[in-house]
Short mmCIF file of C-alpha atoms in Angstrom, two decimals:
data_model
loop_
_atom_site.label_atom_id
_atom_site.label_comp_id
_atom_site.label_asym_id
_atom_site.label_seq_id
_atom_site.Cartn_x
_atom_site.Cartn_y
_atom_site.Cartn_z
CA UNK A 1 16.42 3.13 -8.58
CA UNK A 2 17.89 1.03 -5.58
CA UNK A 3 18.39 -2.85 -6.84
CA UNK A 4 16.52 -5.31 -4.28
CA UNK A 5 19.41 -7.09 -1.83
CA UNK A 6 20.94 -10.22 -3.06
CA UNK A 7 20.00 -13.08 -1.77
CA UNK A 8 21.54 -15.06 1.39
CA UNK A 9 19.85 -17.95 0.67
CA UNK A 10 18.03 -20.19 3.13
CA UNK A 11 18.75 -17.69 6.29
CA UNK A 12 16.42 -15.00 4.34
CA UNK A 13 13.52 -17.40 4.42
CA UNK A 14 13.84 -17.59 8.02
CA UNK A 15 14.26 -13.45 8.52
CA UNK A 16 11.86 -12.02 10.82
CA UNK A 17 11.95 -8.23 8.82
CA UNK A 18 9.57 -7.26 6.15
CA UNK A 19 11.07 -6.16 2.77
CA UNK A 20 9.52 -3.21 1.34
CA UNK A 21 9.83 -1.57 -2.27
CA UNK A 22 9.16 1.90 -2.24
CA UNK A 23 7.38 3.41 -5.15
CA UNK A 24 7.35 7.14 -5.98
CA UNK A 25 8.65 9.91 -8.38
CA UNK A 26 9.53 12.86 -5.97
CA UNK A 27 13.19 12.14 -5.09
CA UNK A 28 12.97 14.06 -2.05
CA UNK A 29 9.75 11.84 -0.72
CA UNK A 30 11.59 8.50 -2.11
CA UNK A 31 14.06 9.17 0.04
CA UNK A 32 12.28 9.94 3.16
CA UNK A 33 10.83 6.63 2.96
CA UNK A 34 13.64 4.72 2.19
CA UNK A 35 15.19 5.85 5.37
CA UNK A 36 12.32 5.78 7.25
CA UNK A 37 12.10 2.02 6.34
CA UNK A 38 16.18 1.72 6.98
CA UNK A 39 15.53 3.34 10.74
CA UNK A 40 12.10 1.30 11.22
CA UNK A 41 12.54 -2.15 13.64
CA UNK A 42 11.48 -5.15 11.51
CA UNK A 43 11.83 -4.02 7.99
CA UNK A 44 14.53 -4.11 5.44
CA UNK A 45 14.39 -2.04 2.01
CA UNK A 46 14.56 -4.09 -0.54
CA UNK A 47 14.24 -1.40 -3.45
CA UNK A 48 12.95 1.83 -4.54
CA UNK A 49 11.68 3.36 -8.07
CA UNK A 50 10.75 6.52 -9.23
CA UNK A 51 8.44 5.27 -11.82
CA UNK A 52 6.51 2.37 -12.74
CA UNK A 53 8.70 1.14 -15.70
CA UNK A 54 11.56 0.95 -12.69
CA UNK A 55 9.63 -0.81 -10.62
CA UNK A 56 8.72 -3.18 -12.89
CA UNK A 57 11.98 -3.70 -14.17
CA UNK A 58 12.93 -4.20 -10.16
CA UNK A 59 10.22 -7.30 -9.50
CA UNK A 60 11.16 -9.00 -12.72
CA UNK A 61 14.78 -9.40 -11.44
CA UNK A 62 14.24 -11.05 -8.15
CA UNK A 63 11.62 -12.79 -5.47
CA UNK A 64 8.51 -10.01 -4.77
CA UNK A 65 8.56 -7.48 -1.66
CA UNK A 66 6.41 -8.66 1.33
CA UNK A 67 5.20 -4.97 0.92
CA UNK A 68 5.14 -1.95 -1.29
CA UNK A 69 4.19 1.78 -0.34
CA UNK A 70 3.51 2.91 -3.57
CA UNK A 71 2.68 6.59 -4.63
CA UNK A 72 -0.06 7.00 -7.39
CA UNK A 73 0.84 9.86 -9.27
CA UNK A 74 3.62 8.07 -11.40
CA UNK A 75 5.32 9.40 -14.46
CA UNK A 76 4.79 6.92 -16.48
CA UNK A 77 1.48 5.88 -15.59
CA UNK A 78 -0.95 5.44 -12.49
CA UNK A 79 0.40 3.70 -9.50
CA UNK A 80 -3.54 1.59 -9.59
CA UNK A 81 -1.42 -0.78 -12.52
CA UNK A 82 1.34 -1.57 -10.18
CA UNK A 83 -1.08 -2.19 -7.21
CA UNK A 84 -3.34 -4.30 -9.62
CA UNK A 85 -0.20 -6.13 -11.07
CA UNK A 86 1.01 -6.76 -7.16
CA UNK A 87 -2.13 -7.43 -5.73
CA UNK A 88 -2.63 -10.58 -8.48
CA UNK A 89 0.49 -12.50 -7.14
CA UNK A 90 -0.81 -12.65 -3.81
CA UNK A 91 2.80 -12.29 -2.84
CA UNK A 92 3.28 -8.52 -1.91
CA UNK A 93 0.53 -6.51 0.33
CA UNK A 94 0.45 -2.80 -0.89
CA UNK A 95 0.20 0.51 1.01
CA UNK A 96 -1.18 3.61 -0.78
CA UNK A 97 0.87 6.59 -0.04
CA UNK A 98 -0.14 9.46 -2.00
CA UNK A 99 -1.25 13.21 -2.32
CA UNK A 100 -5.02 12.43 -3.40
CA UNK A 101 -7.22 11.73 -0.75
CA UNK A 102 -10.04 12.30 -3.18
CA UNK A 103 -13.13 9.46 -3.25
CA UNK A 104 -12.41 8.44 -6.67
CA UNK A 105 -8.55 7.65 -5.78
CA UNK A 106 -9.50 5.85 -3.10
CA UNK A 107 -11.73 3.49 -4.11
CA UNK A 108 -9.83 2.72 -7.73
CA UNK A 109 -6.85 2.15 -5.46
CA UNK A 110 -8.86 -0.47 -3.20
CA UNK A 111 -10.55 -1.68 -5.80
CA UNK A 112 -7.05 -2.67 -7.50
CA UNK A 113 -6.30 -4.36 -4.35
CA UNK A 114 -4.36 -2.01 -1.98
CA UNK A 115 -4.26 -2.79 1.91
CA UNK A 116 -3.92 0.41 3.21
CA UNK A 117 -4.25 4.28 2.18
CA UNK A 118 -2.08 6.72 3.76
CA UNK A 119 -1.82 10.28 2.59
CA UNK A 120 1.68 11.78 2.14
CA UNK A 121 0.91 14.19 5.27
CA UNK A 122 0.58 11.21 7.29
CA UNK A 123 3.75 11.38 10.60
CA UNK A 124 6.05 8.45 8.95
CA UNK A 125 6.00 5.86 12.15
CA UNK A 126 2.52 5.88 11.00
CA UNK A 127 3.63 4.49 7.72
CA UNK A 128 6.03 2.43 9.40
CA UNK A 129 3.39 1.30 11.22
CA UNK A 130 0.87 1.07 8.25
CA UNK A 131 3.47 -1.46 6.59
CA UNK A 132 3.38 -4.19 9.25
CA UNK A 133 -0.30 -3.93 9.74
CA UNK A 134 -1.45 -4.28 5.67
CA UNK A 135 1.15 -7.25 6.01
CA UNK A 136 -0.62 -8.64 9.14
CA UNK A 137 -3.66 -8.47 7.02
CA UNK A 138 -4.73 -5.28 8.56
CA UNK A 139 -6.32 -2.18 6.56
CA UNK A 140 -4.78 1.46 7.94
CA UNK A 141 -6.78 4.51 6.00
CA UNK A 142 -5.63 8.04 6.77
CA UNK A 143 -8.68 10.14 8.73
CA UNK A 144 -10.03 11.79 5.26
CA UNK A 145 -10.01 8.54 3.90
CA UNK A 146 -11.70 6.37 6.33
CA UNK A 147 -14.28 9.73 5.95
CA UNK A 148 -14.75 9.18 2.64
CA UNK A 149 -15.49 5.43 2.34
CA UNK A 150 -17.69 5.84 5.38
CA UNK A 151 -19.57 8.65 3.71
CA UNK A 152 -19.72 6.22 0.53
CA UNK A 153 -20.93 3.06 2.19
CA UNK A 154 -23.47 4.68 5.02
CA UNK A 155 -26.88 4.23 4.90
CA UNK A 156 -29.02 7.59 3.71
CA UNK A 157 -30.53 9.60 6.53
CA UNK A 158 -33.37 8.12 7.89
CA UNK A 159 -32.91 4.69 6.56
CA UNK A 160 -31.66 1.90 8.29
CA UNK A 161 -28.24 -0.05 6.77
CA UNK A 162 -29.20 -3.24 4.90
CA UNK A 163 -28.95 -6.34 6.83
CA UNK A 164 -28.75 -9.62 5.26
CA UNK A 165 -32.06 -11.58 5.96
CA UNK A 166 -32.37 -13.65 9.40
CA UNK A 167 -32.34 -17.68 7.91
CA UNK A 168 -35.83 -18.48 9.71
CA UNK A 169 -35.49 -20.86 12.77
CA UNK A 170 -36.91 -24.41 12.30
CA UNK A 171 -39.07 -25.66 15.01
#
């Protein structure tokens, strides 16, 4: 576990970089993505955890991330509580990075608020990337992933989407 940065006080209000906590429980991985966010331009690693009672432990000591890549598969639980528990300050946008590109990950992840949903395979200046754009507001999904939500929200065969009823025109 990697403690956040201390404080600098009013010049890290001003600070153009994005600090990002890095959630997950292969060392090896955690790593990776710690220096991948150390070599990225614009963001700053403010902490990393192999497990959710870490990371935890992390946010209760100092001011939220502006972002957290956070794995699912957690040894102490799923990563879903820690995106749920993030998403609910409204303080720190979270990218998925994980193994399971399944349907049912997916949408328990987005449904628990994350921004994003990268699988691990995923080149890392795409995750570098991915972490400026969920910040921005944005929403980058891996190819299976967009696949999968597409396949869950499309219209059957032969049916048209819903549209939301036309408001009639007053004369």
């Amino acid at each position: 576990m990697t403690a956040p940065p201390a404080s600098t006080g009013p010049q890290m209000a001003t600070r153009p970089d994005l600090s990002v906590l890095v959630v997950d429980d292969d060392p090896a991985l955690r790593s990776d993505f710690a220096a991948m966010v150390r070599a990225a331009s614009g963001l700053v690693l403010w902490g990393d955890a192999g497990c959710l009672g870490e990371a935890r432990a992390l946010l209760a000591a100092v001011a939220p991330p502006d972002v957290a890549l956070v794995d699912l598969g957690l040894p102490d639980g799923d990563g879903t509580e820690l995106i749920r528990e993030l998403s609910a300050t409204g303080k720190t946008a979270v990218l998925v990075a994980t193994i399971f590109g399944d349907e049912a990950h997916v949408l328990r992840a987005i449904e628990a608020g994350a921004r994003g949903y990268l699988l691990k395979d995923s080149p890392r200046d795409e995750f570098a990337r991915a972490l400026h754009l969920v910040h921005e507001g944005g929403a980058p999904l891996s190819p299976p992933v967009a696949a999968h939500l597409l396949r869950r929200f499309a219209a059957p065969a032969g049916r048209p989407a819903s549209v939301p009823d036309a408001v009639p025109a007053r004369a």
